[in-house]
PDB file of C-alpha atoms in Angstrom:
ATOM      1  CA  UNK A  23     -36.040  17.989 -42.927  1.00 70.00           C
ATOM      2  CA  UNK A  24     -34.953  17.011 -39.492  1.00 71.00           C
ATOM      3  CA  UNK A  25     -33.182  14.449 -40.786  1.00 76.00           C
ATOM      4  CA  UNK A  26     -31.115  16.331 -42.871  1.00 78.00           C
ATOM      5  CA  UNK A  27     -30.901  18.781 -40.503  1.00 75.00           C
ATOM      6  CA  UNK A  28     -29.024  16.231 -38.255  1.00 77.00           C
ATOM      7  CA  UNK A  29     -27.072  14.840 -40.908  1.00 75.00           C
ATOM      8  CA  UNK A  30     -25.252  18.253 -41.193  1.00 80.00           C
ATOM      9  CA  UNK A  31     -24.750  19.294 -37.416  1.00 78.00           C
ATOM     10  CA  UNK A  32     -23.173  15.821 -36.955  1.00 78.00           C
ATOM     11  CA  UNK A  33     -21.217  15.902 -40.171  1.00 81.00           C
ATOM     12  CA  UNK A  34     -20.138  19.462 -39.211  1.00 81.00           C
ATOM     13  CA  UNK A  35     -19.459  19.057 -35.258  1.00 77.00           C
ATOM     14  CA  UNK A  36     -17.411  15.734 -36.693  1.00 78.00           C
ATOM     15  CA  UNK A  37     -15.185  17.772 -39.211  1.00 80.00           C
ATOM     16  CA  UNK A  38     -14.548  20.489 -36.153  1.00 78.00           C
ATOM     17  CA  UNK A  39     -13.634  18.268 -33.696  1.00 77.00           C
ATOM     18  CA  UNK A  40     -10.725  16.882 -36.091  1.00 78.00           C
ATOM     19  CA  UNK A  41      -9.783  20.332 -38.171  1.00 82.00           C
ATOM     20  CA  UNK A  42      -9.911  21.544 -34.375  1.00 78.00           C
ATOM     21  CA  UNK A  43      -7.047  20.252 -32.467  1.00 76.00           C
ATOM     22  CA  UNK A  44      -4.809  20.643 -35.432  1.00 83.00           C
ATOM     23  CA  UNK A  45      -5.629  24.068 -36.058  1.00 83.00           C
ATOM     24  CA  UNK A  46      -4.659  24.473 -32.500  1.00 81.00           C
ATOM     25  CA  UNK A  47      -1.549  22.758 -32.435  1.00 80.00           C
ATOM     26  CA  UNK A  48      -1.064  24.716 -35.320  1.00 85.00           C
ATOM     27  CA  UNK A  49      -1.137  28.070 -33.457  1.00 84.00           C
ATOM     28  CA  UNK A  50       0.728  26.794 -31.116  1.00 80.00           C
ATOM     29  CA  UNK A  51       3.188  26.109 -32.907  1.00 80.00           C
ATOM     30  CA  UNK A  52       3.272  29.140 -35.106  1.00 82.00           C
ATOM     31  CA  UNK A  53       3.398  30.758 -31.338  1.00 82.00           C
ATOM     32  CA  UNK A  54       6.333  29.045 -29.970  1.00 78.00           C
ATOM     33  CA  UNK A  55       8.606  29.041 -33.198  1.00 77.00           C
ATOM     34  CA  UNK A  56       7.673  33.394 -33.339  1.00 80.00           C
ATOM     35  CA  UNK A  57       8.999  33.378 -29.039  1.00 80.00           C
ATOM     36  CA  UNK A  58      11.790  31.108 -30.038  1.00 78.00           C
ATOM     37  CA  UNK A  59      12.513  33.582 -33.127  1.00 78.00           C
ATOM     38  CA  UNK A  60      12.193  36.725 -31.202  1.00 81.00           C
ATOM     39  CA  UNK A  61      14.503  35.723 -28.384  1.00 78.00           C
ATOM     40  CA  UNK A  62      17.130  34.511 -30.787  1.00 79.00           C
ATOM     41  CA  UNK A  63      17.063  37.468 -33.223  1.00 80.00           C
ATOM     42  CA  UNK A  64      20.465  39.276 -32.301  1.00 80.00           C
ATOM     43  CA  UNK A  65      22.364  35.573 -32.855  1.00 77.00           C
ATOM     44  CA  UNK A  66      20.331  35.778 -36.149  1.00 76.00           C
ATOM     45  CA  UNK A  67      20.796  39.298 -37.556  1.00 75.00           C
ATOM     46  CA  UNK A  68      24.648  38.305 -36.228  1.00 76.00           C
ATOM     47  CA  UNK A  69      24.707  35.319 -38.672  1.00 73.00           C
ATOM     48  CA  UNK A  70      23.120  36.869 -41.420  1.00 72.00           C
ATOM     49  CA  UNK A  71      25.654  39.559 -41.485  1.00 74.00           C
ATOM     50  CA  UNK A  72      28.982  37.213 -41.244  1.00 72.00           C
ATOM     51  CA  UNK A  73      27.927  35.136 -43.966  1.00 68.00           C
ATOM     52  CA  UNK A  74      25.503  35.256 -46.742  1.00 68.00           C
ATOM     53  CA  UNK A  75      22.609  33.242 -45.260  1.00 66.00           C
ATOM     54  CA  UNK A  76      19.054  33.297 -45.332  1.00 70.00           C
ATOM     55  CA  UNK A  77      16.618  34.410 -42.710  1.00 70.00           C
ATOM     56  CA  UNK A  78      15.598  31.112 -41.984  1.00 70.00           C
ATOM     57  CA  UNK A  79      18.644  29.411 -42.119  1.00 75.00           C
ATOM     58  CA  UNK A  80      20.314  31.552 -39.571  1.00 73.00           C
ATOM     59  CA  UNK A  81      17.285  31.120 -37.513  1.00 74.00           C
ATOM     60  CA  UNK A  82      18.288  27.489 -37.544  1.00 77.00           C
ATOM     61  CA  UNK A  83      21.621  28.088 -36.422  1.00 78.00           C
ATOM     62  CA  UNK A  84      20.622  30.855 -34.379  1.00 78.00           C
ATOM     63  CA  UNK A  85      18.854  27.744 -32.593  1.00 78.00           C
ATOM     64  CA  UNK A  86      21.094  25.299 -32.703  1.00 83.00           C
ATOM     65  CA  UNK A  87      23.984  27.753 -31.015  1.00 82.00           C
ATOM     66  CA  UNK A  88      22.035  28.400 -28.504  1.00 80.00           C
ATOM     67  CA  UNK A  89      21.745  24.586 -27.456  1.00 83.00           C
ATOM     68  CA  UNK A  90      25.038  24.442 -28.001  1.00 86.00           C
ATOM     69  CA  UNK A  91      25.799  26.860 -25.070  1.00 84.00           C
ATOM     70  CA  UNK A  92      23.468  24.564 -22.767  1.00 82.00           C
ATOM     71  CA  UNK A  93      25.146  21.842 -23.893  1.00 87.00           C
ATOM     72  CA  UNK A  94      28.765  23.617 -22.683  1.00 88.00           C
ATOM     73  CA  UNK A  95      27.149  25.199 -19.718  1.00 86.00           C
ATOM     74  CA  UNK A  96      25.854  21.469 -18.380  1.00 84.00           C
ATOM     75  CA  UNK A  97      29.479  20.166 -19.397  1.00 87.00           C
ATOM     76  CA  UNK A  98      31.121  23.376 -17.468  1.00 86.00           C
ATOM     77  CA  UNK A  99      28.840  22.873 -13.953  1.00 83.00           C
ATOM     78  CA  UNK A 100      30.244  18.800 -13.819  1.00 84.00           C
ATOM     79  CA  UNK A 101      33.362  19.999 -12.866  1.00 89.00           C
ATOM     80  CA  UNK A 102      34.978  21.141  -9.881  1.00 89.00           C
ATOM     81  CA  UNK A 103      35.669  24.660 -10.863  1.00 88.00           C
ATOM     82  CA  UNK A 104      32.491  24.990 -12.638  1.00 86.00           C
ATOM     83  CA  UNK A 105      30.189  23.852  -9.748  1.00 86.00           C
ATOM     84  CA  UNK A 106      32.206  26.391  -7.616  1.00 89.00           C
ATOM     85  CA  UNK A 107      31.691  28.898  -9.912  1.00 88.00           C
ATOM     86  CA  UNK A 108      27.445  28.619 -10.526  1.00 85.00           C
ATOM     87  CA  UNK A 109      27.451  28.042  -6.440  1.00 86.00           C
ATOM     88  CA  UNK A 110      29.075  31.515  -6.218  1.00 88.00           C
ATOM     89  CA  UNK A 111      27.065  32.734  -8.757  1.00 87.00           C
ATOM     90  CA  UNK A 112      24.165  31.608  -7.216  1.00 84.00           C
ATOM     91  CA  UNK A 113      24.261  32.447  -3.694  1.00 84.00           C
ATOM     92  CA  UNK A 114      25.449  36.359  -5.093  1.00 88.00           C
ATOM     93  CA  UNK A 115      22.152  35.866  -7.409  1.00 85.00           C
ATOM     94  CA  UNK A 116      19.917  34.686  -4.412  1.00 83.00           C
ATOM     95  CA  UNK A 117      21.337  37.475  -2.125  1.00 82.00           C
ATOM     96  CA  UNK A 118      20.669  40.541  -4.245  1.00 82.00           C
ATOM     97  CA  UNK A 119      18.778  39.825  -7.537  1.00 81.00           C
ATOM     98  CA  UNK A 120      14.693  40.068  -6.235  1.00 80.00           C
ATOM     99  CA  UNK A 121      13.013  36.884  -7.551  1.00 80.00           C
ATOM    100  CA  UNK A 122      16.105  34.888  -8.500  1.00 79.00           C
ATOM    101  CA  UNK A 123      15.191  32.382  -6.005  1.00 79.00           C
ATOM    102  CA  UNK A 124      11.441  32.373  -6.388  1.00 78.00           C
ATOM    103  CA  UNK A 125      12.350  31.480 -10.466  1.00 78.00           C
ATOM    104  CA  UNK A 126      14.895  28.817  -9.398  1.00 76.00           C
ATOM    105  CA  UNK A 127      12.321  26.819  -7.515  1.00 72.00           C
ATOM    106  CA  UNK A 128       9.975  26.690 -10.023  1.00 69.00           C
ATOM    107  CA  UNK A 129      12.361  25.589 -12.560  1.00 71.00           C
ATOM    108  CA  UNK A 130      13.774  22.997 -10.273  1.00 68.00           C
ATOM    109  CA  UNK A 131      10.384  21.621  -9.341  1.00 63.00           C
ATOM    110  CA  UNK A 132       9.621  21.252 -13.009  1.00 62.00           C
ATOM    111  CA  UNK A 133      12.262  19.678 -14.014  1.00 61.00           C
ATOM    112  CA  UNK A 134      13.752  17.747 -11.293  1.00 56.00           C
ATOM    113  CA  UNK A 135      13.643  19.428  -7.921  1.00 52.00           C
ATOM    114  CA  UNK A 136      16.423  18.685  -5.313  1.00 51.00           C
ATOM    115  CA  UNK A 137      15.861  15.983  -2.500  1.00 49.00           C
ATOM    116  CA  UNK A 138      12.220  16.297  -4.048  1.00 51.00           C
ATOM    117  CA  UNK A 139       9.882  14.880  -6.823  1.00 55.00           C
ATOM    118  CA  UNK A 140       9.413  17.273  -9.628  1.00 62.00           C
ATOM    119  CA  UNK A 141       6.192  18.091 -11.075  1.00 69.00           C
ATOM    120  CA  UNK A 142       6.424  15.808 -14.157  1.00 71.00           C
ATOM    121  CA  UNK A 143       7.803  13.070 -12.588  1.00 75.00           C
ATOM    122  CA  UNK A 144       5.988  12.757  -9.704  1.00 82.00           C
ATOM    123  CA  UNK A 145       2.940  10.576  -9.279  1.00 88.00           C
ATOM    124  CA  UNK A 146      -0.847  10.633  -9.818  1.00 92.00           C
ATOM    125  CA  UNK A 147      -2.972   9.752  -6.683  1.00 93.00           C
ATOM    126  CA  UNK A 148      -6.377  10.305  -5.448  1.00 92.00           C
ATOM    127  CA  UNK A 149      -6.345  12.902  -2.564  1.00 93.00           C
ATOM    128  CA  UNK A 150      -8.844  13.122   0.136  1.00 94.00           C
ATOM    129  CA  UNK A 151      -8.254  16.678   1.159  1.00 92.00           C
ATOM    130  CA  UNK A 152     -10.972  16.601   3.849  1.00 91.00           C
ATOM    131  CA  UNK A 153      -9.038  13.568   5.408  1.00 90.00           C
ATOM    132  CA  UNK A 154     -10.243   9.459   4.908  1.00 88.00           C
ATOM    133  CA  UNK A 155     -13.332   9.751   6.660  1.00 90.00           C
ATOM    134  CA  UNK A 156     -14.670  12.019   3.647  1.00 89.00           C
ATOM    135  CA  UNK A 157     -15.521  11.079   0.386  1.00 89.00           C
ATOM    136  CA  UNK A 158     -14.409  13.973  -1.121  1.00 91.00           C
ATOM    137  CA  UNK A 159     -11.072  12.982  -3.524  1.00 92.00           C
ATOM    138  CA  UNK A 160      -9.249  15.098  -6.041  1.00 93.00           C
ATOM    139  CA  UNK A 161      -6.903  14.654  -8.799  1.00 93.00           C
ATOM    140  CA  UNK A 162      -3.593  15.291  -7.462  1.00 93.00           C
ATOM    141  CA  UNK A 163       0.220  14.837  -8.055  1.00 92.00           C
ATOM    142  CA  UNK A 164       2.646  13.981  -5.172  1.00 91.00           C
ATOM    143  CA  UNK A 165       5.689  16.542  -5.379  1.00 85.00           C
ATOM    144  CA  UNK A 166       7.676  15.366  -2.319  1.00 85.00           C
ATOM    145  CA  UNK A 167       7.769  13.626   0.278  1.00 87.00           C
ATOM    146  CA  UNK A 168       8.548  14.623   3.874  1.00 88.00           C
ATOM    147  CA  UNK A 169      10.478  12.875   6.866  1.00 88.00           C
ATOM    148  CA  UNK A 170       7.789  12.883   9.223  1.00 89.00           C
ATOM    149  CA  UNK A 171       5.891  10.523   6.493  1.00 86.00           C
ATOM    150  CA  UNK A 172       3.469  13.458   4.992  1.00 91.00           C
ATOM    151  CA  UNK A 173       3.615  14.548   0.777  1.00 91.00           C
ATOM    152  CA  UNK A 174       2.523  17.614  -0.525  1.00 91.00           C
ATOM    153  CA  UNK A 175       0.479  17.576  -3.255  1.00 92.00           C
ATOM    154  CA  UNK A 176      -0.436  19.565  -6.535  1.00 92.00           C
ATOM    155  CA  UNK A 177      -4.117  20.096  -7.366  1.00 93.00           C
ATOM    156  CA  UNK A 178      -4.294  21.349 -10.567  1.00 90.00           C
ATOM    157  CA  UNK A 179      -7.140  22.923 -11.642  1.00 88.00           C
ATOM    158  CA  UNK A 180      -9.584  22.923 -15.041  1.00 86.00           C
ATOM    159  CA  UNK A 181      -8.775  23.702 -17.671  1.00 82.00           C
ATOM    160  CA  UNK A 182      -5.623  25.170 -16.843  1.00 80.00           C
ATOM    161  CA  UNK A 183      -3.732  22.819 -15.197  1.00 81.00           C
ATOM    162  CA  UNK A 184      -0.814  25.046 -14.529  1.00 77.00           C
ATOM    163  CA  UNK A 185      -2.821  27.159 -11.659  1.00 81.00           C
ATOM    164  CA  UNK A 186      -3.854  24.832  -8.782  1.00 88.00           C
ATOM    165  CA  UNK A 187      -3.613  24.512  -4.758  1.00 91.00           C
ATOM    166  CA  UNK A 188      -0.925  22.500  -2.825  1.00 92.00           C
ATOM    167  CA  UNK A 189      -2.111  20.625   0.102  1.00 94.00           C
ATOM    168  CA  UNK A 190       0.225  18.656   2.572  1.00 94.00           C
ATOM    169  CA  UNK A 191      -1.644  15.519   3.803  1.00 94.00           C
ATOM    170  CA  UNK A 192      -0.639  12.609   5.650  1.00 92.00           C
ATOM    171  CA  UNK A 193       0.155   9.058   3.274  1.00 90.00           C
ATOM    172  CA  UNK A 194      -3.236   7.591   4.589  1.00 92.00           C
ATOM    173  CA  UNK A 195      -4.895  10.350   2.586  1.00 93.00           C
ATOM    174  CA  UNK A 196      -3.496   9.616  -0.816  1.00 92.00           C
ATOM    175  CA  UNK A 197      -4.361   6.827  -2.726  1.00 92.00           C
ATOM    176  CA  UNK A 198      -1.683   6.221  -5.302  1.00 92.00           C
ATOM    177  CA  UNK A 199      -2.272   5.584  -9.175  1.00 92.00           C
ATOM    178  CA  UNK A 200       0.791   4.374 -10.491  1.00 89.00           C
ATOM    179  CA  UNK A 201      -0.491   2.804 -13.675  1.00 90.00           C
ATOM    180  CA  UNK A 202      -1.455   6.464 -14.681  1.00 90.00           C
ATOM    181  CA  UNK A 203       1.151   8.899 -15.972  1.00 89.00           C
ATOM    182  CA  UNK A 204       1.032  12.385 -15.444  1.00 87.00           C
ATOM    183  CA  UNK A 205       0.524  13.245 -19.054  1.00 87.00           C
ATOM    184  CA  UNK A 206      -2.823  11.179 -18.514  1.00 89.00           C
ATOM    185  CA  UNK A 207      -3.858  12.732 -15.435  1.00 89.00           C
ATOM    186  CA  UNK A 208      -3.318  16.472 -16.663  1.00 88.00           C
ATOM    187  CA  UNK A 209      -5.392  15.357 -20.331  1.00 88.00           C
ATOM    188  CA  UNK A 210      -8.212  14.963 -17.626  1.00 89.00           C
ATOM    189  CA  UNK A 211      -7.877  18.196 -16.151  1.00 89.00           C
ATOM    190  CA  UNK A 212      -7.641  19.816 -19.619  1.00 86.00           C
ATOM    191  CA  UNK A 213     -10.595  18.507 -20.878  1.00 86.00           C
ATOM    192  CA  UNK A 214     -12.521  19.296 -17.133  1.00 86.00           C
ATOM    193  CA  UNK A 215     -12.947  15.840 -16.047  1.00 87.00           C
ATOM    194  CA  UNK A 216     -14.040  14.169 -19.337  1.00 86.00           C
ATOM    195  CA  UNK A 217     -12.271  10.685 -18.959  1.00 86.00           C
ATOM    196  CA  UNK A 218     -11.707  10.560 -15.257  1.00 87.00           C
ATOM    197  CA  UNK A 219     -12.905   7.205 -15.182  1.00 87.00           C
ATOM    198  CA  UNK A 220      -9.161   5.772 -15.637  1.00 86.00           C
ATOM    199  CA  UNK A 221      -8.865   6.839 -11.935  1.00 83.00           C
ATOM    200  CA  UNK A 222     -11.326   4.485 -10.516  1.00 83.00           C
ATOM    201  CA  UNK A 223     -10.450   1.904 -12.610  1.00 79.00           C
ATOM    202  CA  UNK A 224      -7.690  -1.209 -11.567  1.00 74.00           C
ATOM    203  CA  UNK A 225      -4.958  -1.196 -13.462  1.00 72.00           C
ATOM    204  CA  UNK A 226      -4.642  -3.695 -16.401  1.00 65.00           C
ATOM    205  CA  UNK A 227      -2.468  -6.782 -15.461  1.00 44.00           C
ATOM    206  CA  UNK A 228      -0.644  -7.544 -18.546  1.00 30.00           C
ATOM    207  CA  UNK A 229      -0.254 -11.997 -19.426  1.00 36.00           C
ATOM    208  CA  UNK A 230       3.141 -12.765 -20.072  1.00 42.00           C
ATOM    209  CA  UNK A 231       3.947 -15.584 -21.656  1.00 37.00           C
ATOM    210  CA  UNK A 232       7.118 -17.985 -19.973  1.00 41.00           C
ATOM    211  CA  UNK A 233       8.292 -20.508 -19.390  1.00 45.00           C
ATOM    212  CA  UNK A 234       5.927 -22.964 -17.798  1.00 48.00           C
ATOM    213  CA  UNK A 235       6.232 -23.233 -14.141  1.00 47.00           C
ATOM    214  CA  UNK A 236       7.406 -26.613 -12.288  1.00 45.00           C
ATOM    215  CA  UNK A 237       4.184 -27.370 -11.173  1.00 44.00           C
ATOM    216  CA  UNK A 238       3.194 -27.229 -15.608  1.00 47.00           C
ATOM    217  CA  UNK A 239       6.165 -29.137 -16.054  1.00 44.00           C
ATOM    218  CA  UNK A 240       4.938 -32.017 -13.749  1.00 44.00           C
ATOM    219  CA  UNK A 241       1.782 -31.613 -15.186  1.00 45.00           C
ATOM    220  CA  UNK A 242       3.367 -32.166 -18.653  1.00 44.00           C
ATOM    221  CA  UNK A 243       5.553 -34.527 -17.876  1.00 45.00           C
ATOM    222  CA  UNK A 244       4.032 -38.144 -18.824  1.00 47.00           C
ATOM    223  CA  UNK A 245       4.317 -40.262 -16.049  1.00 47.00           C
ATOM    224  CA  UNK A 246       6.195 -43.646 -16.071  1.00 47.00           C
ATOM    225  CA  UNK A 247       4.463 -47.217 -15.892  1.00 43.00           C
TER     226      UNK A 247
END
């Protein structure tokens, strides 16, 4: 009876944990395409009017106007007159619309910050936040890096690896992991330190085959009488 008890809480646990993670994705997606949808439903109820199109259908173009426009509005600020123009824009934004900045940053920071290291291209280290002499190290990502020689780093935290801390630490209290991607590093956090192991680990040096060296050539080379 055991036995068969097992059988099923293993055959069950086995057939959640791979309907799981696609149901999820699943919601996920149903999630983002419904935000997407929302946002873009005055282009769409636009569309469907002017021609005879279905709902989906002017979703679709719905979406694919609205890239569009980013695609013109990255065009627009490469130019003289257009850089002038989002600068001015900008500055009037910074000075009297509350927040403007504060969302700015963020955005820049995620996606390329200036004179800076953005978020997901930045890179994984160990960080002894209670300084060298401590064995105390944490997951961390370095965001920038500072003139005086000190980076400030991201802690995320689990599971949520969007809410964290941001220390500031000198470089001989990082230990950088560049054979680990962020992407890697945050799957850690997600799943609350299950697979951390990768961070203790040396990175994996990779044969490559060449061409033999000189000292193989002599060595291959038959020697004369």
């Amino acid at each position: 009876m055991k036995r068969w008890q097992s059988y099923i809480g293993l055959t069950l646990l086995g057939g959640l944990m791979v309907a799981l993670p696609i149901a999820i994705f699943i919601f996920l997606l149903q999630w983002l395409l419904g935000l997407v949808t929302a946002l873009i439903a005055p282009i769409s109820h636009w569309l469907a009017r002017w021609a005879p199109l279905g709902e989906q259908v002017a979703d679709l173009l719905g979406v694919l106007l609205v890239l569009g426009a980013f695609f013109l509005v990255g065009l627009a600020v490469k130019t003289s007159v257009g850089r002038w123009v989002h600068n001015r824009v900008d500055h009037w934004l910074s000075r009297f619309a509350p927040g403007y900045s504060t969302i700015r940053e963020v955005v820049s920071q995620f996606v390329g910050g200036e004179n800076n290291t953005s978020l997901l291209r930045g890179q994984v280290c160990r960080a002894y936040i209670m300084g060298r002499q401590s064995p105390v190290s944490v997951t961390a990502i370095v965001t920038a890096r500072h003139d005086n020689g000190d980076c400030t780093v991201y802690v995320p935290t689990a599971p949520i690896p969007s809410s964290g801390f941001v220390y500031h630490l000198g470089e001989e209290c990082i230990d950088l992991l560049p054979h680990i991607s962020v992407e890697t590093a945050m799957r850690t956090v997600i799943s609350c330190g299950s697979g951390s192991h990768i961070l203790s680990e040396p990175p994996e040096e990779v044969e490559e085959e060449g061409e033999p060296g000189e000292e193989d050539k002599k060595a291959t080379t038959p020697s004369g009488p």
